[in-house]
Amino acid sequence: MATGWGSLLQDEQQLEELARQAVDRALAEGVLLRTSQAPSSSHVVSYAPFTLFPSPVPSALLEQAYAVQADFNLLVDAVSQNAVFLEQTLSSTIKRDSFTAHLFDIHKQVLKEGIAQTVFLGLNRSDYMFQCNPDGTTALKQIEINTISASFGGLASRTPAVHRHVLSVLGKTKEAAKILSNNPSKGLAMGIAKAWELYGSANAQVLLIAQEKERNIFDQRAIENELLARNIHVIRRRFEDVSEKGSLDQDRRLFMDGQEVAVVYFRDGYMPGHYSLQNWEARLLLERSCAVKCPDIATQLAGTKKVQQELSRAGMLESLLPGQPEAVARLRATFAGLYSLDLGEEGDQAITKAIAAPSCFVLKPQREGGGNNLYGEEMVQALERLRDSEERASYILMEKIEPEPFRNCLLRPGSPARVIQCISELGIFGVYVREGKTLVMNKHVGHLLRTKAIEHADGGVAAGVAVLDNPYPV
Ligand code: ADP
Ligand code: MG
């Protein structure tokens, strides 16, 4: 994949000047993060790290990723409604993974009591890398789908202007025009607005569950702002606030500080560290309510890595999406090799294969947020340790995707601009809304490109590894 920026990346002086202009434009556009020193305050902020140039993405793969998004929305929605599939799929995992077990407990409790929620809202992001095949062709391969707190839709709406600016400074107006417009925050807000409308109470608000220490607040604000523009009010609260001031009435309508809540949008609650005992209770209260949770607990479970692995089994997509062979084919084409590590022969074989060829596999626990996977020698050691233990069922094994590296320049606050070998990960945002059995919205609403140095096996933007980018279609 030729980038076209080759010679530009060699002129250090020009790079420095371009970097200064790019950073100023990023700040002006609102490509912002709070600082790690003061994550609860917006008094002093900085720019979110980004690439100086957009990175090459094969247009055909970009189109493919967009085309399969509505199918992934359907699939997640189908899994979330299939209690039998969730129970069977997660039964071995929840024996050994207490976080997934806790989520599953809440799921069971809500099912037992009866689901009060009638409108369902999914805001997800399906992430891909571009596998480089031995014959030189590239293929779109899904890394994972995020069904809770899928982030950077807000900031991704603001980065195209920055890259257009850089290319315009260089007089590359034709190239600048190739940078796609992108507005995920608007699309995500449209989904929330639709769910709010269907909930049907003019004075009800949207409750955004967030942490106080939140560096990525401007990303969230972008969605809040879109909602306010539609006259929908958003209140930001922590799980702790829900414990203290949240309540349900006899119809299980949710109230916060005495105000009715139509939609609960989680930007928290996807990692074990987000939950104290009190927070688990708050989560249960929210789940029991008839407010539209984004996501509801079943949809969060549908986004686990164990579910992803089970979906790749022969016949599974067909049984979850009956009568939709075209959607099934589009979905399956994006699947990489995924292997169960449950005790038994199948899991034993997967372990043997991974130990024999560690560079071809990734070991994944049931975690979100980056930095949890194991690679190479570390993976081998973990597999040897886990081999005879039931604990191995809390992991899955995945084929490692090998994209072709390219050069770009990464810009981070406090660090000199660095030209390095990079790889990218493309995310497509999807939105769906269902009322009872009727799907009333199902679409894609934009993209996110993140780029990182090849030496980092794992980690996203929040983890300090990847930076924001834009696809440059080639
Ligand atoms: P998380 O939920 O922590 O984001 P991911 O499955 O997205 O978990 O993995 C985190 C990162 O690890 C990804 O952003 C990607 O950079 C890398 N990664 C994950 N799976 C693979 C894979 N199969 N091949 C290559 N890199 C991978
Ligand atoms: Mg990820």
XYZ file of C-alpha atoms and ligand atoms in Angstrom:
502
model
C 0.000 0.000 0.000
C 1.869 3.085 -1.161
C 1.132 6.128 0.983
C 2.175 8.906 -1.344
C 3.622 10.874 1.585
C 7.063 9.251 1.216
C 9.237 12.268 0.409
C 7.242 14.599 2.673
C 8.089 12.398 5.626
C 11.817 12.935 5.045
C 11.970 16.721 5.279
C 12.323 17.244 9.029
C 12.059 21.009 8.972
C 8.911 20.954 6.908
C 7.455 18.276 9.171
C 8.004 20.431 12.235
C 6.291 23.413 10.673
C 3.428 21.255 9.436
C 3.108 19.666 12.877
C 2.794 23.114 14.507
C 0.023 24.058 12.090
C -1.717 20.716 12.489
C -1.689 20.919 16.288
C -3.096 24.452 16.254
C -5.842 23.388 13.885
C -6.617 20.326 16.022
C -6.969 22.545 19.074
C -9.148 24.987 17.147
C -11.395 22.157 15.890
C -11.856 20.691 19.364
C -9.804 17.506 18.964
C -9.233 17.607 22.713
C -8.534 15.483 25.755
C -8.241 16.443 29.372
C -4.738 15.889 30.706
C -3.666 12.840 32.683
C -2.579 15.225 35.475
C -6.073 16.739 35.818
C -8.590 14.265 34.376
C -11.551 15.778 36.258
C -10.998 19.328 35.093
C -11.302 21.189 31.801
C -9.261 24.190 32.937
C -6.185 23.049 31.090
C -6.645 20.646 28.197
C -4.550 19.400 25.321
C -5.023 17.926 21.881
C -5.814 14.259 21.418
C -2.851 12.531 19.742
C -3.176 12.172 15.977
C -1.239 11.409 12.804
C 0.161 14.276 10.780
C -1.075 12.683 7.546
C -4.130 10.545 6.803
C -3.228 6.870 6.337
C -3.901 4.697 3.302
C -6.994 2.503 3.416
C -8.084 0.413 0.424
C -11.392 1.924 -0.751
C -12.864 -1.503 -1.401
C -12.285 -2.528 2.220
C -13.721 0.717 3.521
C -16.841 0.108 1.432
C -17.013 -3.491 2.610
C -16.816 -2.397 6.254
C -19.641 0.079 5.723
C -21.724 -2.473 3.834
C -21.565 -5.088 6.605
C -22.394 -2.723 9.476
C -26.182 -3.097 9.317
C -25.643 -6.888 9.371
C -23.521 -6.616 12.513
C -26.218 -4.464 14.104
C -28.793 -7.157 13.320
C -26.517 -9.864 14.648
C -25.831 -8.114 17.957
C -29.527 -7.441 18.365
C -30.370 -11.088 17.619
C -27.781 -12.384 20.109
C -29.011 -10.023 22.817
C -32.534 -11.435 22.480
C -31.402 -15.046 22.516
C -31.151 -15.990 26.192
C -30.480 -19.650 25.353
C -27.538 -18.793 23.103
C -26.066 -16.413 25.699
C -26.420 -18.961 28.467
C -24.860 -21.797 26.464
C -22.073 -19.623 25.106
C -21.061 -18.068 28.397
C -21.612 -21.053 30.705
C -17.941 -22.108 30.854
C -16.649 -18.519 30.903
C -18.738 -17.384 33.857
C -17.426 -20.214 35.992
C -13.981 -18.629 35.859
C -14.461 -14.965 34.990
C -16.111 -13.091 37.817
C -16.732 -9.897 35.825
C -18.672 -11.660 33.070
C -20.378 -13.722 35.784
C -21.557 -10.563 37.516
C -22.972 -9.143 34.291
C -24.626 -12.486 33.611
C -26.182 -12.556 37.096
C -27.837 -9.227 36.447
C -29.029 -10.499 33.048
C -30.639 -13.517 34.756
C -32.250 -11.416 37.459
C -33.768 -9.065 34.898
C -35.065 -11.984 32.828
C -36.590 -13.586 35.898
C -38.374 -10.424 36.937
C -39.428 -9.718 33.329
C -37.848 -7.102 31.066
C -39.552 -3.741 31.618
C -37.702 -2.048 28.747
C -39.619 -1.995 25.451
C -37.355 0.194 23.298
C -33.810 -0.996 22.579
C -30.919 1.118 21.364
C -27.587 -0.163 20.095
C -24.647 2.162 19.498
C -21.754 -0.021 18.536
C -18.435 0.108 16.725
C -17.073 -2.791 14.744
C -13.264 -2.694 14.495
C -11.153 -4.163 11.703
C -7.603 -4.538 10.504
C -6.490 -5.125 6.938
C -4.935 -8.569 6.675
C -2.119 -8.625 4.143
C -2.232 -11.980 2.331
C 0.859 -13.751 0.954
C -0.342 -13.021 -2.606
C -0.312 -9.275 -1.894
C -4.092 -8.866 -1.628
C -5.654 -7.351 1.498
C -8.714 -8.542 3.404
C -10.977 -6.890 5.950
C -10.825 -8.823 9.235
C -12.841 -7.969 12.307
C -10.889 -7.455 15.530
C -13.936 -7.091 17.777
C -17.266 -5.335 18.119
C -17.785 -2.857 20.945
C -21.350 -2.811 22.238
C -20.750 -0.570 25.238
C -19.119 2.866 25.466
C -17.822 2.742 21.883
C -15.870 5.976 21.894
C -14.158 8.575 19.689
C -17.180 9.200 17.473
C -17.133 12.787 18.695
C -13.470 13.510 18.077
C -13.503 11.566 14.794
C -16.042 14.100 13.555
C -13.423 16.835 13.945
C -10.253 15.296 12.560
C -11.057 15.482 8.821
C -10.655 19.282 8.964
C -7.175 18.862 10.450
C -5.913 16.552 7.715
C -7.501 18.683 5.014
C -5.668 21.631 6.523
C -2.292 19.858 6.420
C -2.757 18.811 2.803
C -3.972 22.267 1.805
C -0.898 23.887 3.370
C 1.143 21.628 1.077
C -0.926 22.760 -1.897
C -2.386 19.282 -2.235
C -5.972 20.368 -2.803
C -6.910 17.281 -4.806
C -5.650 15.039 -2.025
C -7.370 17.175 0.630
C -10.668 16.689 -1.188
C -10.277 12.912 -0.845
C -10.543 13.057 2.950
C -14.028 11.787 3.713
C -16.410 13.830 5.774
C -17.366 12.052 8.924
C -19.905 12.776 11.636
C -20.475 9.798 13.918
C -21.499 11.946 16.886
C -24.464 13.258 14.938
C -25.526 9.739 13.956
C -25.078 8.376 17.482
C -27.140 11.270 18.829
C -29.841 10.525 16.234
C -30.091 7.010 17.619
C -30.395 8.282 21.182
C -32.955 10.864 20.048
C -35.050 8.185 18.315
C -35.015 5.993 21.422
C -35.909 9.020 23.567
C -38.816 9.849 21.255
C -40.149 6.263 21.310
C -39.928 6.186 25.097
C -42.537 8.892 24.783
C -42.282 11.256 27.719
C -41.607 14.853 26.704
C -39.952 15.857 29.989
C -37.781 12.790 30.425
C -34.017 13.198 30.140
C -31.025 11.243 28.936
C -28.802 9.972 31.739
C -25.150 9.673 30.723
C -23.261 7.429 33.124
C -19.680 8.643 33.261
C -16.757 8.835 35.611
C -15.635 12.009 37.222
C -12.063 11.419 36.081
C -12.772 11.354 32.363
C -10.090 12.516 29.955
C -12.288 11.871 26.938
C -15.094 14.208 27.995
C -15.087 16.282 24.786
C -15.891 13.158 22.805
C -18.940 12.659 25.023
C -19.871 16.344 24.934
C -20.091 16.189 21.142
C -23.028 13.803 21.514
C -24.553 15.782 24.378
C -24.388 18.925 22.249
C -26.151 17.234 19.342
C -28.921 16.135 21.691
C -29.333 19.555 23.242
C -29.668 20.977 19.732
C -32.709 18.690 19.434
C -33.962 19.975 22.775
C -33.171 16.720 24.558
C -31.494 17.312 27.909
C -28.616 15.180 29.110
C -27.567 14.811 32.726
C -24.142 13.367 33.527
C -24.025 11.198 36.641
C -21.770 8.556 38.177
C -22.911 5.098 39.309
C -22.477 6.441 42.862
C -25.020 9.180 42.152
C -27.453 6.551 40.881
C -27.100 4.643 44.170
C -27.806 7.759 46.158
C -30.450 9.505 44.104
C -31.843 7.028 41.592
C -35.178 5.284 42.129
C -37.883 3.300 40.362
C -41.610 3.878 40.703
C -44.135 1.020 40.717
C -44.094 0.888 36.898
C -40.291 0.670 37.061
C -39.882 4.099 35.538
C -36.443 5.447 36.417
C -35.987 8.756 38.222
C -32.759 10.641 38.954
C -32.948 13.600 41.306
C -36.721 13.430 40.852
C -36.506 13.714 37.030
C -37.704 10.900 34.781
C -35.041 9.217 32.638
C -35.884 7.986 29.122
C -32.442 6.751 28.016
C -29.404 5.606 29.994
C -26.208 5.931 27.937
C -23.219 4.133 29.458
C -19.751 5.612 29.029
C -18.653 3.655 32.071
C -19.218 0.151 33.387
C -17.285 -1.944 30.865
C -14.354 -2.951 33.112
C -14.164 -4.699 36.487
C -12.449 -1.623 37.970
C -15.553 0.457 37.231
C -17.607 -1.450 39.782
C -17.696 -1.332 43.538
C -20.410 -3.357 45.264
C -22.471 -0.194 45.376
C -21.970 0.348 41.623
C -23.138 -3.174 40.828
C -26.311 -2.402 42.746
C -26.745 0.823 40.791
C -26.302 -1.109 37.532
C -28.967 -3.592 38.606
C -31.361 -0.762 39.435
C -30.825 0.754 35.982
C -31.283 -2.621 34.272
C -34.537 -3.307 36.107
C -35.990 -0.003 34.938
C -38.047 0.516 31.801
C -35.653 3.248 30.610
C -33.842 2.492 27.335
C -30.380 1.315 28.341
C -27.623 1.740 25.831
C -26.638 -0.989 26.051
C -28.934 -3.200 28.070
C -27.044 -5.924 29.921
C -27.771 -8.615 27.297
C -26.322 -6.419 24.560
C -23.216 -5.822 26.633
C -22.842 -9.610 26.948
C -23.366 -9.947 23.185
C -20.162 -7.923 22.777
C -17.945 -10.291 24.765
C -15.036 -11.976 23.075
C -16.443 -15.382 23.979
C -19.614 -14.591 22.021
C -17.496 -13.393 19.084
C -15.653 -16.707 19.075
C -18.835 -18.817 19.271
C -20.406 -16.832 16.413
C -17.623 -18.033 14.138
C -18.643 -21.694 14.571
C -20.103 -23.366 11.486
C -23.873 -22.917 11.320
C -24.093 -20.380 14.131
C -24.756 -17.293 12.005
C -27.297 -19.234 9.975
C -29.236 -20.189 13.079
C -29.155 -16.652 14.520
C -30.075 -14.932 11.260
C -32.390 -17.445 9.554
C -33.367 -16.707 5.974
C -30.622 -14.109 5.533
C -27.879 -15.938 3.623
C -26.478 -12.735 2.097
C -26.020 -11.050 5.460
C -24.453 -14.264 6.777
C -21.972 -14.354 3.880
C -21.022 -10.686 4.362
C -20.479 -11.229 8.073
C -18.506 -14.427 7.714
C -16.152 -12.873 5.171
C -14.856 -10.552 7.914
C -14.197 -13.257 10.505
C -10.635 -14.152 11.390
C -9.804 -17.536 12.921
C -11.305 -17.772 16.419
C -10.798 -20.710 18.787
C -12.470 -21.821 22.001
C -10.171 -22.741 24.887
C -12.843 -24.632 26.833
C -11.529 -27.858 28.388
C -11.598 -30.655 25.837
C -9.968 -31.799 22.636
C -10.828 -28.743 20.565
C -9.257 -26.418 23.118
C -6.213 -28.691 23.514
C -5.595 -28.569 19.782
C -5.859 -24.789 19.703
C -3.333 -24.496 22.535
C -0.894 -26.829 20.783
C -1.178 -24.821 17.557
C -0.624 -21.496 19.333
C 2.396 -22.738 21.265
C 3.905 -24.043 18.036
C 3.401 -20.731 16.175
C 3.043 -17.931 18.751
C 3.442 -15.104 16.236
C 0.230 -16.213 14.509
C -2.129 -15.920 17.518
C -3.477 -13.560 20.177
C -4.787 -14.718 23.566
C -7.763 -12.657 24.775
C -9.494 -12.526 28.136
C -13.069 -11.205 28.505
C -11.981 -7.594 28.875
C -12.467 -4.261 27.124
C -10.434 -1.107 26.997
C -7.106 -2.252 25.565
C -3.903 -3.655 27.037
C -5.364 -6.988 28.209
C -4.354 -9.364 25.413
C -1.292 -11.571 25.420
C 1.094 -12.110 22.508
C 4.277 -14.020 21.703
C 6.302 -15.432 24.570
C 3.898 -14.055 27.193
C 1.039 -15.846 25.461
C 2.990 -19.111 25.383
C 3.744 -18.882 29.102
C 0.089 -18.169 29.891
C -1.102 -21.062 27.727
C 1.328 -23.450 29.413
C 0.158 -22.305 32.817
C -3.551 -22.540 31.840
C -3.399 -25.783 29.901
C -4.760 -28.034 32.646
C -6.938 -25.497 34.380
C -10.611 -24.625 33.961
C -9.498 -21.013 33.988
C -8.566 -21.288 30.332
C -12.278 -21.103 29.456
C -12.229 -17.427 30.421
C -9.975 -16.749 27.395
C -10.313 -17.159 23.671
C -7.623 -17.550 21.066
C -7.599 -15.512 17.870
C -5.621 -15.566 14.682
C -3.253 -12.587 14.634
C -3.950 -10.162 11.802
C -0.863 -8.891 10.002
C -1.468 -5.633 8.147
C 1.154 -4.154 5.854
C 2.981 -1.378 7.717
C 3.383 2.124 6.273
C 5.133 5.267 7.460
C 3.392 8.189 9.120
C 4.236 10.824 11.688
C 2.584 10.635 15.131
C 1.865 13.807 17.106
C 1.439 13.665 20.879
C 1.429 16.464 23.439
C 4.835 16.749 25.056
C 6.637 14.504 22.546
C 8.561 15.412 19.422
C 6.902 14.446 16.120
C 7.963 10.892 15.273
C 8.031 9.308 11.827
C 7.566 5.588 12.297
C 6.267 2.353 10.817
C 2.555 2.116 11.592
C -0.546 -0.006 11.240
C -4.174 1.115 11.415
C -7.453 -0.174 12.797
C -10.709 0.938 11.178
C -13.915 1.192 13.212
C -17.410 1.653 11.787
C -20.113 3.069 14.029
C -23.511 1.398 13.861
C -26.855 2.470 15.292
C -30.070 0.517 15.641
C -33.313 1.063 17.494
C -35.921 -1.601 18.098
C -39.382 -1.133 19.530
C -40.745 -4.457 20.734
C -40.109 -6.747 17.767
C -39.909 -3.977 15.165
C -36.576 -2.607 14.045
C -37.164 1.085 13.424
C -33.576 2.149 12.669
C -30.529 0.217 11.459
C -27.617 2.041 9.900
C -23.956 2.998 9.865
C -23.121 6.505 10.986
C -19.439 7.058 10.356
C -15.960 5.743 10.967
C -12.897 5.980 13.163
C -9.365 5.281 12.052
C -6.745 4.707 14.740
C -3.074 4.240 13.967
C -0.237 2.960 16.121
C 3.422 2.063 15.915
C 3.980 -1.517 14.764
C 5.940 -2.355 17.913
C 2.768 -2.079 20.008
C 0.775 -5.295 19.778
C -2.145 -3.948 21.800
C -3.946 -0.843 22.946
C -6.167 1.972 21.735
C -6.130 5.763 21.951
C -7.335 5.844 25.559
C -4.574 3.377 26.485
C -2.013 5.860 25.103
C -0.895 3.639 22.225
C -2.919 4.491 19.127
C -3.638 7.972 17.774
C -6.543 9.437 15.797
C -6.308 9.310 12.025
C -8.379 9.507 8.842
C -8.571 7.032 5.991
C -6.945 8.172 2.776
C -8.772 5.983 0.231
C -6.407 4.221 -2.174
P -10.167 -4.364 23.637
O -11.548 -4.732 23.987
O -9.242 -4.332 24.778
O -10.107 -3.147 22.771
P -9.329 -5.805 21.243
O -9.775 -7.135 20.828
O -9.832 -4.659 20.442
O -9.665 -5.618 22.781
O -7.757 -5.782 21.237
C -7.021 -4.635 21.589
C -6.013 -4.321 20.508
O -5.153 -5.431 20.263
C -6.626 -3.994 19.169
O -6.964 -2.625 19.095
C -5.517 -4.384 18.199
O -4.566 -3.353 18.102
C -4.861 -5.564 18.886
N -5.440 -6.830 18.411
C -6.523 -7.452 18.906
N -6.805 -8.576 18.230
C -5.882 -8.667 17.275
C -5.629 -9.609 16.221
N -6.405 -10.670 16.063
N -4.585 -9.387 15.399
C -3.787 -8.304 15.564
N -3.974 -7.387 16.538
C -4.996 -7.551 17.375
Mg -10.733 -2.919 20.844
